[in-house]
PDB file of C-alpha atoms in Angstrom:
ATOM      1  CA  UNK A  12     -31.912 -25.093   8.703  1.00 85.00           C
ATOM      2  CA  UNK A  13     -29.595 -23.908  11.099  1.00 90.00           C
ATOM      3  CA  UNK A  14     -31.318 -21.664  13.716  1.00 94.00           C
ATOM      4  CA  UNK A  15     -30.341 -19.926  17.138  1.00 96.00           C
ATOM      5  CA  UNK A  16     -32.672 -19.094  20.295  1.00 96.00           C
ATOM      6  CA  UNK A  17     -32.065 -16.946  22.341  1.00 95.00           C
ATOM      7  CA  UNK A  18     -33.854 -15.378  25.894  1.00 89.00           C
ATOM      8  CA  UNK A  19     -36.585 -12.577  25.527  1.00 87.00           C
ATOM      9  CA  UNK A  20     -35.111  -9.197  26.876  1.00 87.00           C
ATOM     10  CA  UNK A  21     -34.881  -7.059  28.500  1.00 95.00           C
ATOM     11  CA  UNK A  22     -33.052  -8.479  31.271  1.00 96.00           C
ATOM     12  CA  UNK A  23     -32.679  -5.738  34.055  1.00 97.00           C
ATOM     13  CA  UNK A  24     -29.990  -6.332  36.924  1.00 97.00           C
ATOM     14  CA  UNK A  25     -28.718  -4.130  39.286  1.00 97.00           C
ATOM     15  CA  UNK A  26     -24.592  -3.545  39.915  1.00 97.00           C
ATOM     16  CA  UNK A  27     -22.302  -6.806  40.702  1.00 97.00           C
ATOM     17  CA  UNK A  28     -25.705  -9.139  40.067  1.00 98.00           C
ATOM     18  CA  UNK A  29     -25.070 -12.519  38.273  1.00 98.00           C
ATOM     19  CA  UNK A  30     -25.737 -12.473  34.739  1.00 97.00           C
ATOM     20  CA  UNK A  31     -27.255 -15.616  32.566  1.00 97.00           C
ATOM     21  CA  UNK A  32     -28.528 -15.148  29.209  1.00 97.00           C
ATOM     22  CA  UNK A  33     -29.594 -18.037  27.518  1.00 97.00           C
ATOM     23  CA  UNK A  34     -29.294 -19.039  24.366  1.00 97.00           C
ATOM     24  CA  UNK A  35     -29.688 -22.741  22.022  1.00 97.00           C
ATOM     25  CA  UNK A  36     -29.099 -23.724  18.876  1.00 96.00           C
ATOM     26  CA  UNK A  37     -30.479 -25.924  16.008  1.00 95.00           C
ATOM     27  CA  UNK A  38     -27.322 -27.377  13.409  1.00 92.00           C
ATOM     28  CA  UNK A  39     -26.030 -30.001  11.909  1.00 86.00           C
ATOM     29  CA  UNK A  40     -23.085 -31.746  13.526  1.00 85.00           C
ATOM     30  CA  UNK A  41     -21.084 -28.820  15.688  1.00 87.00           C
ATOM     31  CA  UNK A  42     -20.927 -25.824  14.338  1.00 92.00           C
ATOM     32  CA  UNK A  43     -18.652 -22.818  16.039  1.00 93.00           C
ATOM     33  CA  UNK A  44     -20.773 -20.721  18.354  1.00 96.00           C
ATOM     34  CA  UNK A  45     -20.065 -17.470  19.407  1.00 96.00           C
ATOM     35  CA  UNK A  46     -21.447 -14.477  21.642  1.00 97.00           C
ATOM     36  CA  UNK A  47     -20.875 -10.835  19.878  1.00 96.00           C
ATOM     37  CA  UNK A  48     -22.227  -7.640  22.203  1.00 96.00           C
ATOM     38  CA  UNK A  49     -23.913  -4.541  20.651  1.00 93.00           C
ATOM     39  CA  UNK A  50     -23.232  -0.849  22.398  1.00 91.00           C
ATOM     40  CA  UNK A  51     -25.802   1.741  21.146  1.00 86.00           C
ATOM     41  CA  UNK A  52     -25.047   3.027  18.150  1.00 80.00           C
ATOM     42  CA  UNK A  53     -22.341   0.522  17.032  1.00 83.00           C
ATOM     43  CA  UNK A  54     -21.832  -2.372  15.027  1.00 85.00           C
ATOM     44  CA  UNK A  55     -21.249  -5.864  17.010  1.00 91.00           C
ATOM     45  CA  UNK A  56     -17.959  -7.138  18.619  1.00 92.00           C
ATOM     46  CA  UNK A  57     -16.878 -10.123  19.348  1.00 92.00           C
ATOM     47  CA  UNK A  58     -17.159 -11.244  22.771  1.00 96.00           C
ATOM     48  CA  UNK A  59     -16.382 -14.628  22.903  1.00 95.00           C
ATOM     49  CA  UNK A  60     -15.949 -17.753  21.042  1.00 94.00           C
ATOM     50  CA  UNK A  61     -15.970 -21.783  21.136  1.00 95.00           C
ATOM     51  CA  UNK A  62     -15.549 -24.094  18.232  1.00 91.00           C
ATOM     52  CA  UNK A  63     -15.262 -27.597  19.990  1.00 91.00           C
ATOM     53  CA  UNK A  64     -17.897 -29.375  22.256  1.00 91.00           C
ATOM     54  CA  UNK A  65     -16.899 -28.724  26.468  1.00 93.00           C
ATOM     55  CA  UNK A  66     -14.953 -25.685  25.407  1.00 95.00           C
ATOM     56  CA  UNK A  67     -15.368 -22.431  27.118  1.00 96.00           C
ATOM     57  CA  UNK A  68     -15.086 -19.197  25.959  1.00 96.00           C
ATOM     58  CA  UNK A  69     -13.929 -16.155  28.070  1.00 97.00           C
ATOM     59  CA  UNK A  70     -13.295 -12.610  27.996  1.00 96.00           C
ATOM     60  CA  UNK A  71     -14.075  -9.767  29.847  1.00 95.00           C
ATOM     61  CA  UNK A  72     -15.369 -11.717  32.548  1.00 97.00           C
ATOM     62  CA  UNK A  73     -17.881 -13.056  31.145  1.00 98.00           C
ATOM     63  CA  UNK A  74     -18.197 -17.063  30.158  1.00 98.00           C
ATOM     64  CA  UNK A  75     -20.156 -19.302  28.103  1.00 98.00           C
ATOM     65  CA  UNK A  76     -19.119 -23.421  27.423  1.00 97.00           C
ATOM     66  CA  UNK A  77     -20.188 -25.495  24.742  1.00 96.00           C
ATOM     67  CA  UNK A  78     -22.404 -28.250  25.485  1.00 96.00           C
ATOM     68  CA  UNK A  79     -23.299 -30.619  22.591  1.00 92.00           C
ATOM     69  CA  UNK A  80     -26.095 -32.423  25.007  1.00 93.00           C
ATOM     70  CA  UNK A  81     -28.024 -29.688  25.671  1.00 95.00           C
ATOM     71  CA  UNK A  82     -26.714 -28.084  22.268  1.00 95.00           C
ATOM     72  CA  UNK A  83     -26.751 -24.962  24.712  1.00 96.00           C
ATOM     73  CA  UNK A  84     -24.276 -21.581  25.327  1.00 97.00           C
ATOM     74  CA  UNK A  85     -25.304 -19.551  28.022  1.00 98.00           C
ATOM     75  CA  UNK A  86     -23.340 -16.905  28.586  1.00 98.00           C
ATOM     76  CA  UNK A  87     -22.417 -16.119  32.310  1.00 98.00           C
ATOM     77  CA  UNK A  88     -20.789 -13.307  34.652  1.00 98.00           C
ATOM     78  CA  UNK A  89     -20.753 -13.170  37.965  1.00 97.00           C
ATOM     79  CA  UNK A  90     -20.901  -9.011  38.577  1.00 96.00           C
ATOM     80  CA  UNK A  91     -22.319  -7.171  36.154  1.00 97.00           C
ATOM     81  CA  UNK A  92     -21.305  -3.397  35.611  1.00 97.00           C
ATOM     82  CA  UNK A  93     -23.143  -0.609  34.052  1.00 96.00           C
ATOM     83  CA  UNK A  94     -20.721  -0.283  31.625  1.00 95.00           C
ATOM     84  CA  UNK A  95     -21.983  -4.192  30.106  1.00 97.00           C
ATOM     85  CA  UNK A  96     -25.651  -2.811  29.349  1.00 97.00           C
ATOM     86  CA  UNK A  97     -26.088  -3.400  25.945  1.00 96.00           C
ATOM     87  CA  UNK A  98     -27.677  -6.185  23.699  1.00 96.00           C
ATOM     88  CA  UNK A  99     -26.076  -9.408  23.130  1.00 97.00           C
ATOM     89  CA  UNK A 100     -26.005 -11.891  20.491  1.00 97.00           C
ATOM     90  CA  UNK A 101     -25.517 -15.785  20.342  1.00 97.00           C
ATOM     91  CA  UNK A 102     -24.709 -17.064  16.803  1.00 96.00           C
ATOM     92  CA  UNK A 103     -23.410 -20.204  15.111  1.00 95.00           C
ATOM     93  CA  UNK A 104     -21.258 -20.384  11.678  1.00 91.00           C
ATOM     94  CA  UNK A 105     -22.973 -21.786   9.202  1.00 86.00           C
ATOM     95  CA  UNK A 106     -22.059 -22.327   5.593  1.00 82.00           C
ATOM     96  CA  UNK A 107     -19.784 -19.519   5.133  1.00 79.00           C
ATOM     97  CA  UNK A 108     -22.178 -17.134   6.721  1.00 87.00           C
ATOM     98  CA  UNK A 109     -22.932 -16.475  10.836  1.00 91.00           C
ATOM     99  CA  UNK A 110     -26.456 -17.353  12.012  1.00 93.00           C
ATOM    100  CA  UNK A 111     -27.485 -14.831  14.809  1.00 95.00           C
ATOM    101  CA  UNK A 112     -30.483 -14.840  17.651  1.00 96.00           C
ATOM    102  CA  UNK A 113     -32.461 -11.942  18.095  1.00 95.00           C
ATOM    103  CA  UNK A 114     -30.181 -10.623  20.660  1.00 95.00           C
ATOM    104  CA  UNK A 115     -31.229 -10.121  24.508  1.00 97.00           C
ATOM    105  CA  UNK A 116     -30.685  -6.184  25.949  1.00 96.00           C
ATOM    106  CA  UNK A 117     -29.189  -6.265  29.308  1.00 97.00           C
ATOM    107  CA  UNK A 118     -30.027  -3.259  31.105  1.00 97.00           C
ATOM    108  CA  UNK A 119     -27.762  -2.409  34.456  1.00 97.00           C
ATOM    109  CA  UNK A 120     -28.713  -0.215  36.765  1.00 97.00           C
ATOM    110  CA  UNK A 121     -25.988   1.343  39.886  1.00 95.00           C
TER     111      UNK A 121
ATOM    112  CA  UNK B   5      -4.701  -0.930  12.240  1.00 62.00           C
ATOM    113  CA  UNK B   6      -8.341   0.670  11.098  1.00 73.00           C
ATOM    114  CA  UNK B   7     -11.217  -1.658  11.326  1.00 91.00           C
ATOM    115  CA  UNK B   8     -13.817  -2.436   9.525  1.00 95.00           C
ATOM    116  CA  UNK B   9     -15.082   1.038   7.652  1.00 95.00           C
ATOM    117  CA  UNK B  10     -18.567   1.852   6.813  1.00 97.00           C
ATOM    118  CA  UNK B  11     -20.013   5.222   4.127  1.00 97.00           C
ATOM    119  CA  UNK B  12     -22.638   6.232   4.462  1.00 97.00           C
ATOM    120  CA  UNK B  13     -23.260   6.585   8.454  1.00 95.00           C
ATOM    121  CA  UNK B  14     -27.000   7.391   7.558  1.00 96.00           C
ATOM    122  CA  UNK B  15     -28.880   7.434   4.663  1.00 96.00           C
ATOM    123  CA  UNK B  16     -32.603   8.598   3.905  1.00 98.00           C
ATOM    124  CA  UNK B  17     -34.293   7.536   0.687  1.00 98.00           C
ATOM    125  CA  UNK B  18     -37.652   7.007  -0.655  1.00 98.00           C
ATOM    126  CA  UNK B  19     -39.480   4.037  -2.015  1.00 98.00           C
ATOM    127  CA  UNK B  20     -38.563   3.292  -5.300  1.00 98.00           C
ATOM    128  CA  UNK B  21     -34.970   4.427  -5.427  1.00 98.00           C
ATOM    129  CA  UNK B  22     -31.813   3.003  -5.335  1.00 98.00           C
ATOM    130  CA  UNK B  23     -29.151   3.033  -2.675  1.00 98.00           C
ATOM    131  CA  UNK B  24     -25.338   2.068  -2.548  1.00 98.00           C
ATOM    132  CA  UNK B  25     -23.433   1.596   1.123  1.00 98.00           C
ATOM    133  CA  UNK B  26     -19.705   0.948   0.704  1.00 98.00           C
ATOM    134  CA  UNK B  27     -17.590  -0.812   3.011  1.00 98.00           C
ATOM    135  CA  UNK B  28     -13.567  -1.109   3.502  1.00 97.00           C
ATOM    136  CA  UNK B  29     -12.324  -4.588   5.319  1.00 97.00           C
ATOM    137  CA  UNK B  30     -10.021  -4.657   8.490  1.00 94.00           C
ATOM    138  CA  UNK B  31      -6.244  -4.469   7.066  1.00 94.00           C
ATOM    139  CA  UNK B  32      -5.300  -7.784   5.474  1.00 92.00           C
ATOM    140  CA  UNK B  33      -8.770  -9.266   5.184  1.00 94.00           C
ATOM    141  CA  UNK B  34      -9.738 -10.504   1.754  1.00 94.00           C
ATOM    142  CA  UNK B  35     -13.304 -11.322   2.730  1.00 95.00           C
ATOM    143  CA  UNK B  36     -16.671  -9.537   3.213  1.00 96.00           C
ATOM    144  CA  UNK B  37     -19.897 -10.463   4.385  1.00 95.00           C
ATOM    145  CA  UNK B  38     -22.655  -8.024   4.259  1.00 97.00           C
ATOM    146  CA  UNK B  39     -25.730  -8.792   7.055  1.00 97.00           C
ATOM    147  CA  UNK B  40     -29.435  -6.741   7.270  1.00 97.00           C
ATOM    148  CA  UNK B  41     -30.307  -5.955  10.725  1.00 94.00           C
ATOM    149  CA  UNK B  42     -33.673  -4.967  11.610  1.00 94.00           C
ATOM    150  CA  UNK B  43     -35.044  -3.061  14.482  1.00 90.00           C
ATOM    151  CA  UNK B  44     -35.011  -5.110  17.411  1.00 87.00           C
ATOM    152  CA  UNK B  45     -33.698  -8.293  15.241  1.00 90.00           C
ATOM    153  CA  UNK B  46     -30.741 -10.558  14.766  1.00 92.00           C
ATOM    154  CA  UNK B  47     -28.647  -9.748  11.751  1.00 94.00           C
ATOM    155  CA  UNK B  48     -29.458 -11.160   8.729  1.00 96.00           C
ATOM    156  CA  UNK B  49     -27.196 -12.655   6.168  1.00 95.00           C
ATOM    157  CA  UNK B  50     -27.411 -11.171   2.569  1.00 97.00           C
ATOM    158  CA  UNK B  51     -24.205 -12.337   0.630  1.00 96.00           C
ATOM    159  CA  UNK B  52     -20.289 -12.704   0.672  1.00 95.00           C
ATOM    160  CA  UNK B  53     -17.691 -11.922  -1.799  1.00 96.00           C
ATOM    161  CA  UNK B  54     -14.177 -13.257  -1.937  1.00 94.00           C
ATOM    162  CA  UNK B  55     -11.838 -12.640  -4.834  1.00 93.00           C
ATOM    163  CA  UNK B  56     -14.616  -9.823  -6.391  1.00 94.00           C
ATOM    164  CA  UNK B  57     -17.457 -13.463  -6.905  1.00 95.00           C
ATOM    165  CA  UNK B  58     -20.240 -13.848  -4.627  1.00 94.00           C
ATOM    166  CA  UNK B  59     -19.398 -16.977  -2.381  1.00 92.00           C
ATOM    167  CA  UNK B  60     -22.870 -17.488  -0.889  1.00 91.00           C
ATOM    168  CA  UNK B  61     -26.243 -16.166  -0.519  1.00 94.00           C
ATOM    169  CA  UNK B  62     -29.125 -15.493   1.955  1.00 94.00           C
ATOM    170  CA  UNK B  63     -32.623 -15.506   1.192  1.00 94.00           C
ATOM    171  CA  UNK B  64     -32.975 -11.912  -0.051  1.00 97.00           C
ATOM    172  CA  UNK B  65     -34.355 -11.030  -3.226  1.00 97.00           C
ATOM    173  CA  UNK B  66     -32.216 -10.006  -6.392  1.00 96.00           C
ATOM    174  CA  UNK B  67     -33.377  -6.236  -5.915  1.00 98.00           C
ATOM    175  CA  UNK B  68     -29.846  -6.705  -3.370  1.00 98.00           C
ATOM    176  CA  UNK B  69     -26.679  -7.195  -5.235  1.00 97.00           C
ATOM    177  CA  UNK B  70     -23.086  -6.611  -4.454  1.00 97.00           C
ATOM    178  CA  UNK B  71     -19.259  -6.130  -6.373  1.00 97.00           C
ATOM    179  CA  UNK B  72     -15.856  -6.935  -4.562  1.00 97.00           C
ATOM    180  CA  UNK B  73     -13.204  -4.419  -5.976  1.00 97.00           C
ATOM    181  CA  UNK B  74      -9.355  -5.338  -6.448  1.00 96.00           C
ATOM    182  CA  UNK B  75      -8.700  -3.754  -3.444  1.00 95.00           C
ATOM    183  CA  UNK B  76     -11.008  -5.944  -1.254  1.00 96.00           C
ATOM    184  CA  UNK B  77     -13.409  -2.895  -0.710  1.00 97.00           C
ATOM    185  CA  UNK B  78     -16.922  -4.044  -1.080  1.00 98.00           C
ATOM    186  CA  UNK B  79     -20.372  -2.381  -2.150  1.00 98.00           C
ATOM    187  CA  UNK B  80     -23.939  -3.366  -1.468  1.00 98.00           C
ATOM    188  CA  UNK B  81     -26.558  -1.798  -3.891  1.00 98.00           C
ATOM    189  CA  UNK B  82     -30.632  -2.071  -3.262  1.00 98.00           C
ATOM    190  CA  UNK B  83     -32.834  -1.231  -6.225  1.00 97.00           C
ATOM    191  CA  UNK B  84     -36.478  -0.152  -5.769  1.00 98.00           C
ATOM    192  CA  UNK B  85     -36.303   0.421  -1.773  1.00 98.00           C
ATOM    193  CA  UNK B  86     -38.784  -1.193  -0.402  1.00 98.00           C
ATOM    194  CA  UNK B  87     -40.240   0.222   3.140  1.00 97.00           C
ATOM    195  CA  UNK B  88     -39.338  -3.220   4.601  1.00 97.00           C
ATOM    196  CA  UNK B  89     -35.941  -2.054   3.865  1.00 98.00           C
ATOM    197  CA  UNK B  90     -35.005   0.365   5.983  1.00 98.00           C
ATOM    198  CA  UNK B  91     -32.524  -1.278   8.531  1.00 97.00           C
ATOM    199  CA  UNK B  92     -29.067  -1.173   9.747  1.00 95.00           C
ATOM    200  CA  UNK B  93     -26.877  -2.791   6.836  1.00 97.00           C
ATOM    201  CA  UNK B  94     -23.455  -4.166   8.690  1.00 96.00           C
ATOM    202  CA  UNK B  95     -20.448  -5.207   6.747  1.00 97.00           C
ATOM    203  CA  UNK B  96     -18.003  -8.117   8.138  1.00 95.00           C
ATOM    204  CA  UNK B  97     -14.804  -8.616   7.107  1.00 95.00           C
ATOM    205  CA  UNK B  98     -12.146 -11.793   7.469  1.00 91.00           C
ATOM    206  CA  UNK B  99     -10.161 -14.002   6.048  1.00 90.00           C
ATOM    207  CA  UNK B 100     -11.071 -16.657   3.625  1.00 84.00           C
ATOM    208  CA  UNK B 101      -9.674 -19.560   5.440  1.00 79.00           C
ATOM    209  CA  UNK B 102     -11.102 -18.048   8.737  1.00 78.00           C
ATOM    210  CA  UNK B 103     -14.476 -16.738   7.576  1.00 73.00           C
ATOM    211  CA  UNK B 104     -16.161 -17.612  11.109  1.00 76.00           C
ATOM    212  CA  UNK B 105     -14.028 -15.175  12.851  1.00 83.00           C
ATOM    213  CA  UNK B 106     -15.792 -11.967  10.954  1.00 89.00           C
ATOM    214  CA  UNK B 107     -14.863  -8.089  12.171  1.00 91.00           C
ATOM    215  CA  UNK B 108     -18.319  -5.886  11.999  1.00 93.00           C
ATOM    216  CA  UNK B 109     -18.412  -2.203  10.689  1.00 94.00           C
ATOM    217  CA  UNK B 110     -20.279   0.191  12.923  1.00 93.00           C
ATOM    218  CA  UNK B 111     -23.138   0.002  10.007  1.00 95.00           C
ATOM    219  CA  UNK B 112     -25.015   2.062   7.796  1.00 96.00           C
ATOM    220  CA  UNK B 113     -28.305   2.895   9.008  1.00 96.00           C
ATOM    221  CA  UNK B 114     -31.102   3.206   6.300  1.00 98.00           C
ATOM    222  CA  UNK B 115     -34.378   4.626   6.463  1.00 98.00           C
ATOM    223  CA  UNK B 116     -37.019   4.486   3.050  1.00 98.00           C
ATOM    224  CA  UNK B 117     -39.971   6.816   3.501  1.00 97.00           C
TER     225      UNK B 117
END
């Protein structure tokens, strides 16, 4: 079945460091994938989003692309702030239903 | 334009009993998704309803069941809590023809003892 892996955590930075979290999935054909962020004590939100092979999703300044031959989406940004610790999830749509990792916490430190 | 609501915030119970979260969608969403997140896990999918039927199902046992009300509001209901089940329960809402794109309630956070 469809699956997602994703880094272990925590992944501790200090201010304006580069961020990579990986994350890979297992699917039939290409499915949507998708990175949603968790801030204690809250439900998830969106992040970002690409539902085509070589597309890249954005926001906030952070950025992950779509690639089909590594059937990879890291998610990337260049200077991290306190304000982004939290844990974040990689997911895929499946059959009417999202299929999430385990979630990596990013912990930022001034 | 509210989001995604979630009642209970919290909820304590004891093995054995029964519980029922509720859950109002985003404005103009028609769909809902509820998910089982564990400590330290992923969220889990549990079921969806669209037009008050259950579209799909995850591998949970029947002990979880659901009802979509005119309105779009959705409940979950868990009979004979199990430890196993405390969690946070998260409710997604969308749109049928979108269903990917799904808006997340802050949760309901359960705890059997």
């Amino acid at each position: 079945g469809d699956s997602v892996t994703q880094m272990e955590g925590p992944v501790t930075l200090s201010e304006e460091a580069f961020l990579t979290i990986n994350c890979t999935y297992t699917a039939t054909g290409y499915p949507s994938l998708f990175w949603y962020v968790q801030y204690p004590g809250e439900g998830l939100q969106l992040l970002l989003k690409a539902t085509k092979a070589d597309d890249k999703g954005s926001n906030k300044g952070f950025e992950a692309t779509y690639r089909k031959e590594t059937t990879s989406f890291h998610l990337e940004k260049g200077s991290v702030q306190v304000s982004d610790s939290a844990v974040y999830f990689c997911a895929l749509k499946g059959f009417q239903k999202l299929v999430f990792g385990t979630g990596t916490r990013l912990l930022v430190s001034p | 334009d509210a989001g995604v609501t979630q009642s209970p915030t919290h909820l304590i119970k004891t093995r054995g009993q029964q519980v029922t979260l509720r859950c109002s969608p985003k404005s103009g969403h028609d769909t809902v998704s509820w998910y089982q997140q564990a400590l330290g896990q992923g969220p889990q999918f549990i079921f969806q309803y669209y037009e008050e039927e259950e579209r799909q199902r995850g591998n949970f046992p029947d002990r979880f069941s659901g009802h979509q009300f005119p309105n779009y509001s959705s409940e979950l209901n868990v009979n004979a809590l199990l430890l196993g089940d405390s969690a946070l329960y998260l409710c997604a809402s969308s749109l049928v023809e979108a269903s990917y794109e799904q808006y997340f309630g802050p949760g309901t956070r359960l705890t059997v003892t």
